[in-house]
Amino acid sequence: MLPPPGRLVHEVAIVADGSGIMGADKKERPMEVQVVPSFAEMSRRGAAMIGAAIAERPDLVLALPTGATPIALYRELVAAYAQGQANFSRTQTFNLDEYCGLGPDHPASYHTYMRENLWDHVNLPPEQAHIPNGAAADPERECERYEQAVAAAGYPDLAVLGIGHNGHVGFNEPGAALRSTVHVADLSAETRSLAFHAWRDLSPCLFPQLAAFPTHAITMGMGTILKSRRILLLASGAGKAQAVCRAVNGDVTTRLPASFLQLHPRVTLLVDTAAAALL
Ligand code: PGA
């Protein structure tokens, strides 16, 4: 479906594999949108883009997301490594965020997620895999340390992002204002509830009730993310369609943090058809 009149800023071309590629109007909306048929294809194509970036520049600095969206993309990267097609030995990675209060070994921490889904299966040296310490005694200091670490690496060459149902990126939640640098974020009720229910299905005893689920997270700020030289935003499923549509075609607003990606000159949005349904 085309955006409503007045917001028609893309020309849609259908390429040979059946996916739509929307070339952006460079003046108005620099975002390139690639629509692929499925979650599997989004994962394959996203992994191929990351693999190509590392092949071109082995000391690539990557920002990396967690959550359900990139899980098969990580599987593809692990398979590429196993087949000798990817080499992470000089790559540096910086995760976008981590829950406050969860130590690196907590099953719901993003440390654990990254170990299970990527770090334990590829040749990325541990000292080159960065993530905020959610269990830091002084979270504000940990934010400063993490921002300085990202800055010392020269900021990401490529930031891979997911998008929340509410349009958050990292844990930059919708609100009256956004923060620029790494900071401690209040998690929205919606974000907490979605994550709590996902964990309850997987492991009912981990968080006995919603009140036990983390209320805060350390996250890269929008400014940190926007300093990346290139951004790849992934989205899959109908539940993301509204947020994707507003991120691409809506006003730039703190009420939908992903809309700030419109201000970046090199964003690729890689979405499956369900997530692209309202574009
Ligand atoms: P999801 O989360 O990949 O689990 O949907 C994305 C996000 O909240 O940024």
Short mmCIF file of C-alpha atoms and ligand atoms in Angstrom, two decimals:
data_model
loop_
_atom_site.label_atom_id
_atom_site.label_comp_id
_atom_site.label_asym_id
_atom_site.label_seq_id
_atom_site.Cartn_x
_atom_site.Cartn_y
_atom_site.Cartn_z
CA MET A 1 0.00 0.00 0.00
CA LEU A 2 1.34 3.47 -0.84
CA PRO A 3 1.69 6.12 1.81
CA PRO A 4 -1.18 8.63 1.92
CA PRO A 5 -1.03 11.65 -0.44
CA GLY A 6 1.37 14.28 0.79
CA ARG A 7 3.65 11.68 2.27
CA LEU A 8 4.52 9.95 -0.97
CA VAL A 9 8.27 10.25 -0.90
CA HIS A 10 9.46 6.97 -2.36
CA GLU A 11 9.49 5.46 -5.78
CA VAL A 12 8.84 1.77 -5.56
CA ALA A 13 10.67 -0.61 -7.85
CA ILE A 14 10.16 -4.35 -7.89
CA VAL A 15 13.43 -6.18 -8.38
CA ALA A 16 13.99 -9.58 -9.92
CA ASP A 17 13.69 -11.62 -6.75
CA GLY A 18 10.24 -10.21 -6.12
CA SER A 19 11.26 -7.91 -3.33
CA GLY A 20 10.48 -4.24 -3.48
CA ILE A 21 13.27 -1.71 -3.15
CA MET A 22 12.16 1.81 -2.47
CA GLY A 23 14.75 4.33 -3.52
CA ALA A 24 14.59 7.34 -1.29
CA ASP A 25 14.05 10.92 -2.27
CA LYS A 26 17.46 12.12 -1.10
CA LYS A 27 16.24 15.60 -0.22
CA GLU A 28 13.31 14.58 1.92
CA ARG A 29 13.77 11.04 3.19
CA PRO A 30 17.18 9.44 2.84
CA MET A 31 15.99 6.05 4.04
CA GLU A 32 16.33 3.14 1.62
CA VAL A 33 13.71 0.45 2.18
CA GLN A 34 14.29 -3.14 1.08
CA VAL A 35 11.28 -5.41 1.32
CA VAL A 36 11.91 -9.17 1.36
CA PRO A 37 9.36 -11.98 1.41
CA SER A 38 10.11 -13.53 4.80
CA PHE A 39 11.88 -13.41 8.16
CA ALA A 40 14.34 -16.01 6.84
CA GLU A 41 15.20 -13.86 3.84
CA MET A 42 15.55 -10.75 6.01
CA SER A 43 17.98 -12.70 8.21
CA ARG A 44 19.98 -14.04 5.25
CA ARG A 45 20.22 -10.69 3.55
CA GLY A 46 21.08 -8.85 6.77
CA ALA A 47 23.83 -11.35 7.58
CA ALA A 48 25.16 -11.07 4.04
CA MET A 49 25.32 -7.28 4.36
CA ILE A 50 27.23 -7.55 7.64
CA GLY A 51 29.52 -10.24 6.21
CA ALA A 52 30.28 -8.07 3.18
CA ALA A 53 31.05 -5.08 5.41
CA ILE A 54 33.50 -7.16 7.48
CA ALA A 55 35.11 -8.62 4.35
CA GLU A 56 35.62 -5.11 3.02
CA ARG A 57 36.91 -3.79 6.31
CA PRO A 58 38.06 -6.51 8.75
CA ASP A 59 38.44 -4.04 11.64
CA LEU A 60 34.81 -2.97 11.30
CA VAL A 61 33.11 -1.49 14.36
CA LEU A 62 29.59 -2.88 14.65
CA ALA A 63 26.72 -1.89 16.93
CA LEU A 64 24.53 -4.93 17.55
CA PRO A 65 20.95 -5.50 18.71
CA THR A 66 19.35 -8.31 20.71
CA GLY A 67 15.75 -9.57 20.80
CA ALA A 68 13.79 -11.86 18.52
CA THR A 69 14.47 -10.02 15.27
CA PRO A 70 18.22 -10.69 14.83
CA ILE A 71 18.24 -14.25 16.16
CA ALA A 72 18.34 -16.01 12.77
CA LEU A 73 20.69 -13.35 11.41
CA TYR A 74 23.17 -14.36 14.11
CA ARG A 75 22.63 -18.00 13.15
CA GLU A 76 23.54 -17.08 9.56
CA LEU A 77 26.69 -15.28 10.72
CA VAL A 78 27.69 -18.28 12.83
CA ALA A 79 27.14 -20.58 9.83
CA ALA A 80 29.18 -18.25 7.62
CA TYR A 81 32.03 -18.41 10.15
CA ALA A 82 31.79 -22.21 10.37
CA GLN A 83 32.08 -22.41 6.58
CA GLY A 84 35.13 -20.15 6.55
CA GLN A 85 33.22 -17.29 4.98
CA ALA A 86 33.41 -14.80 7.85
CA ASN A 87 36.29 -13.75 10.07
CA PHE A 88 35.64 -11.68 13.19
CA SER A 89 39.22 -11.64 14.48
CA ARG A 90 39.68 -7.89 13.97
CA THR A 91 36.04 -6.80 14.33
CA GLN A 92 34.78 -4.85 17.35
CA THR A 93 31.17 -5.08 18.45
CA PHE A 94 29.20 -2.84 20.79
CA ASN A 95 25.80 -3.96 21.97
CA LEU A 96 23.13 -1.32 22.04
CA ASP A 97 21.88 -1.99 25.54
CA GLU A 98 21.65 -4.14 28.66
CA TYR A 99 19.13 -4.45 31.48
CA CYS A 100 20.05 -2.78 34.76
CA GLY A 101 20.33 -5.22 37.63
CA LEU A 102 21.06 -8.29 35.51
CA GLY A 103 24.63 -9.53 35.77
CA PRO A 104 26.45 -11.06 32.80
CA ASP A 105 25.43 -14.58 33.82
CA HIS A 106 21.74 -13.89 34.38
CA PRO A 107 19.74 -15.96 31.87
CA ALA A 108 17.76 -12.89 30.72
CA SER A 109 20.78 -10.61 30.34
CA TYR A 110 21.84 -9.52 26.89
CA HIS A 111 25.33 -10.76 27.79
CA THR A 112 23.86 -14.26 27.94
CA TYR A 113 21.91 -13.72 24.71
CA MET A 114 25.07 -12.63 22.89
CA ARG A 115 27.15 -15.49 24.25
CA GLU A 116 24.51 -18.02 23.23
CA ASN A 117 23.73 -16.56 19.84
CA LEU A 118 27.07 -15.23 18.59
CA TRP A 119 30.09 -14.81 20.82
CA ASP A 120 30.56 -18.48 21.79
CA HIS A 121 30.40 -19.59 18.16
CA VAL A 122 32.70 -17.22 16.25
CA ASN A 123 36.30 -16.02 16.51
CA LEU A 124 35.48 -12.59 17.92
CA PRO A 125 38.08 -11.99 20.66
CA PRO A 126 36.24 -11.39 23.99
CA GLU A 127 38.03 -8.08 24.55
CA GLN A 128 36.57 -6.83 21.26
CA ALA A 129 32.97 -7.69 22.22
CA HIS A 130 31.55 -4.82 24.24
CA ILE A 131 28.29 -4.51 26.15
CA PRO A 132 27.23 -2.33 29.07
CA ASN A 133 27.52 -3.93 32.49
CA GLY A 134 23.96 -3.97 33.82
CA ALA A 135 25.20 -4.97 37.26
CA ALA A 136 27.61 -2.02 37.63
CA ALA A 137 27.55 -0.56 41.14
CA ASP A 138 27.44 2.95 39.65
CA PRO A 139 25.29 2.82 36.48
CA GLU A 140 25.91 6.49 35.63
CA ARG A 141 29.63 5.88 35.61
CA GLU A 142 29.12 2.76 33.55
CA CYS A 143 27.27 4.90 30.98
CA GLU A 144 30.19 7.30 30.79
CA ARG A 145 32.63 4.40 30.44
CA TYR A 146 30.57 2.84 27.66
CA GLU A 147 30.14 6.08 25.72
CA GLN A 148 33.90 6.65 25.95
CA ALA A 149 34.58 3.11 24.74
CA VAL A 150 32.30 3.60 21.70
CA ALA A 151 33.93 6.98 21.03
CA ALA A 152 37.45 5.54 21.39
CA ALA A 153 36.57 2.97 18.73
CA GLY A 154 35.52 5.83 16.44
CA TYR A 155 31.75 5.11 16.70
CA PRO A 156 30.17 2.27 14.73
CA ASP A 157 30.89 1.85 11.04
CA LEU A 158 27.64 -0.09 10.87
CA ALA A 159 24.87 -0.06 13.47
CA VAL A 160 22.39 -2.92 13.19
CA LEU A 161 19.12 -2.04 14.91
CA GLY A 162 15.76 -3.58 15.69
CA ILE A 163 12.63 -1.49 16.26
CA GLY A 164 10.18 -1.85 19.12
CA HIS A 165 6.41 -2.03 18.62
CA ASN A 166 6.40 1.46 20.11
CA GLY A 167 9.16 2.70 17.79
CA HIS A 168 12.01 2.49 20.28
CA VAL A 169 15.57 1.81 19.09
CA GLY A 170 17.93 0.38 21.63
CA PHE A 171 16.03 1.38 24.77
CA ASN A 172 15.40 4.93 23.60
CA GLU A 173 11.73 4.89 24.52
CA PRO A 174 9.04 7.28 23.22
CA GLY A 175 8.63 10.34 25.40
CA ALA A 176 8.85 14.09 25.63
CA ALA A 177 12.61 14.07 25.09
CA LEU A 178 15.43 11.84 23.90
CA ARG A 179 18.92 11.57 25.32
CA SER A 180 21.94 11.77 23.09
CA THR A 181 24.62 9.69 24.81
CA VAL A 182 24.67 6.38 26.66
CA HIS A 183 22.29 6.67 29.61
CA VAL A 184 20.10 4.83 32.06
CA ALA A 185 16.63 4.60 30.49
CA ASP A 186 13.29 4.06 32.20
CA LEU A 187 11.66 1.14 30.41
CA SER A 188 8.13 1.82 29.24
CA ALA A 189 5.26 -0.24 30.65
CA GLU A 190 4.71 -1.75 27.19
CA THR A 191 8.37 -2.75 26.76
CA ARG A 192 8.49 -4.35 30.20
CA SER A 193 5.22 -6.16 29.74
CA LEU A 194 6.20 -7.61 26.33
CA ALA A 195 9.58 -8.82 27.61
CA PHE A 196 8.11 -10.16 30.87
CA HIS A 197 5.48 -12.20 29.04
CA ALA A 198 8.04 -13.55 26.57
CA TRP A 199 10.20 -14.72 29.50
CA ARG A 200 7.20 -16.15 31.34
CA ASP A 201 6.49 -18.40 28.35
CA LEU A 202 10.12 -19.55 28.18
CA SER A 203 11.00 -19.86 31.83
CA PRO A 204 8.07 -19.27 34.20
CA CYS A 205 10.15 -19.06 37.40
CA LEU A 206 12.68 -16.51 36.22
CA PHE A 207 10.55 -13.45 36.94
CA PRO A 208 7.67 -14.57 39.19
CA GLN A 209 5.72 -11.40 38.48
CA LEU A 210 6.00 -8.25 36.37
CA ALA A 211 7.30 -6.30 39.36
CA ALA A 212 10.40 -8.50 39.36
CA PHE A 213 11.31 -7.59 35.78
CA PRO A 214 13.98 -4.88 35.29
CA THR A 215 12.65 -1.34 35.23
CA HIS A 216 15.73 0.30 33.71
CA ALA A 217 18.38 -0.38 31.11
CA ILE A 218 21.63 1.14 29.98
CA THR A 219 21.31 2.10 26.33
CA MET A 220 23.21 3.93 23.65
CA GLY A 221 21.51 7.29 23.13
CA MET A 222 20.04 8.44 19.82
CA GLY A 223 23.08 10.65 19.30
CA THR A 224 25.46 7.73 19.83
CA ILE A 225 23.48 5.67 17.32
CA LEU A 226 23.23 8.49 14.78
CA LYS A 227 27.02 8.92 14.84
CA SER A 228 27.28 5.51 13.14
CA ARG A 229 28.43 5.80 9.55
CA ARG A 230 25.80 3.37 8.28
CA ILE A 231 22.62 2.00 9.83
CA LEU A 232 20.76 -1.21 9.07
CA LEU A 233 17.32 -1.34 10.66
CA LEU A 234 15.59 -4.73 10.71
CA ALA A 235 11.89 -5.40 11.22
CA SER A 236 9.75 -8.49 10.81
CA GLY A 237 6.08 -9.27 11.32
CA ALA A 238 2.77 -7.43 11.25
CA GLY A 239 3.25 -6.22 14.81
CA LYS A 240 5.99 -3.89 13.59
CA ALA A 241 4.13 -2.50 10.57
CA GLN A 242 2.75 0.59 12.30
CA ALA A 243 6.09 1.55 13.86
CA VAL A 244 7.92 0.96 10.56
CA CYS A 245 5.43 3.10 8.66
CA ARG A 246 5.74 5.96 11.13
CA ALA A 247 9.55 5.65 11.21
CA VAL A 248 9.77 5.97 7.43
CA ASN A 249 6.90 8.29 6.55
CA GLY A 250 5.88 10.00 9.75
CA ASP A 251 7.09 13.16 11.40
CA VAL A 252 10.43 13.13 13.16
CA THR A 253 9.32 13.01 16.76
CA THR A 254 10.57 11.92 20.17
CA ARG A 255 7.24 10.05 20.43
CA LEU A 256 8.67 7.59 17.88
CA PRO A 257 12.44 7.47 18.34
CA ALA A 258 13.07 5.45 15.15
CA SER A 259 11.78 8.45 13.15
CA PHE A 260 15.08 10.18 13.98
CA LEU A 261 16.74 7.77 11.56
CA GLN A 262 15.24 9.96 8.80
CA LEU A 263 17.93 12.50 9.72
CA HIS A 264 20.76 10.06 8.96
CA PRO A 265 22.19 9.98 5.43
CA ARG A 266 22.83 6.22 5.15
CA VAL A 267 20.03 4.10 6.55
CA THR A 268 18.83 0.85 5.03
CA LEU A 269 15.58 -0.53 6.35
CA LEU A 270 15.37 -4.28 5.72
CA VAL A 271 11.85 -5.53 6.33
CA ASP A 272 9.71 -8.51 5.50
CA THR A 273 6.41 -8.04 3.70
CA ALA A 274 4.37 -8.19 6.91
CA ALA A 275 6.36 -5.39 8.53
CA ALA A 276 6.22 -3.39 5.28
CA ALA A 277 2.44 -3.78 4.92
CA LEU A 278 1.60 -0.15 5.74
CA LEU A 279 4.36 1.48 3.68
P1 PGA B 1 12.33 -7.71 19.05
O1 PGA B 1 12.72 -6.35 19.76
O2 PGA B 1 13.41 -7.97 18.04
O3 PGA B 1 12.37 -8.73 20.15
O4 PGA B 1 11.01 -7.52 18.44
C1 PGA B 1 13.11 -5.28 18.98
C2 PGA B 1 13.26 -4.08 19.88
O5 PGA B 1 12.51 -3.99 20.87
O6 PGA B 1 14.10 -3.22 19.59
#
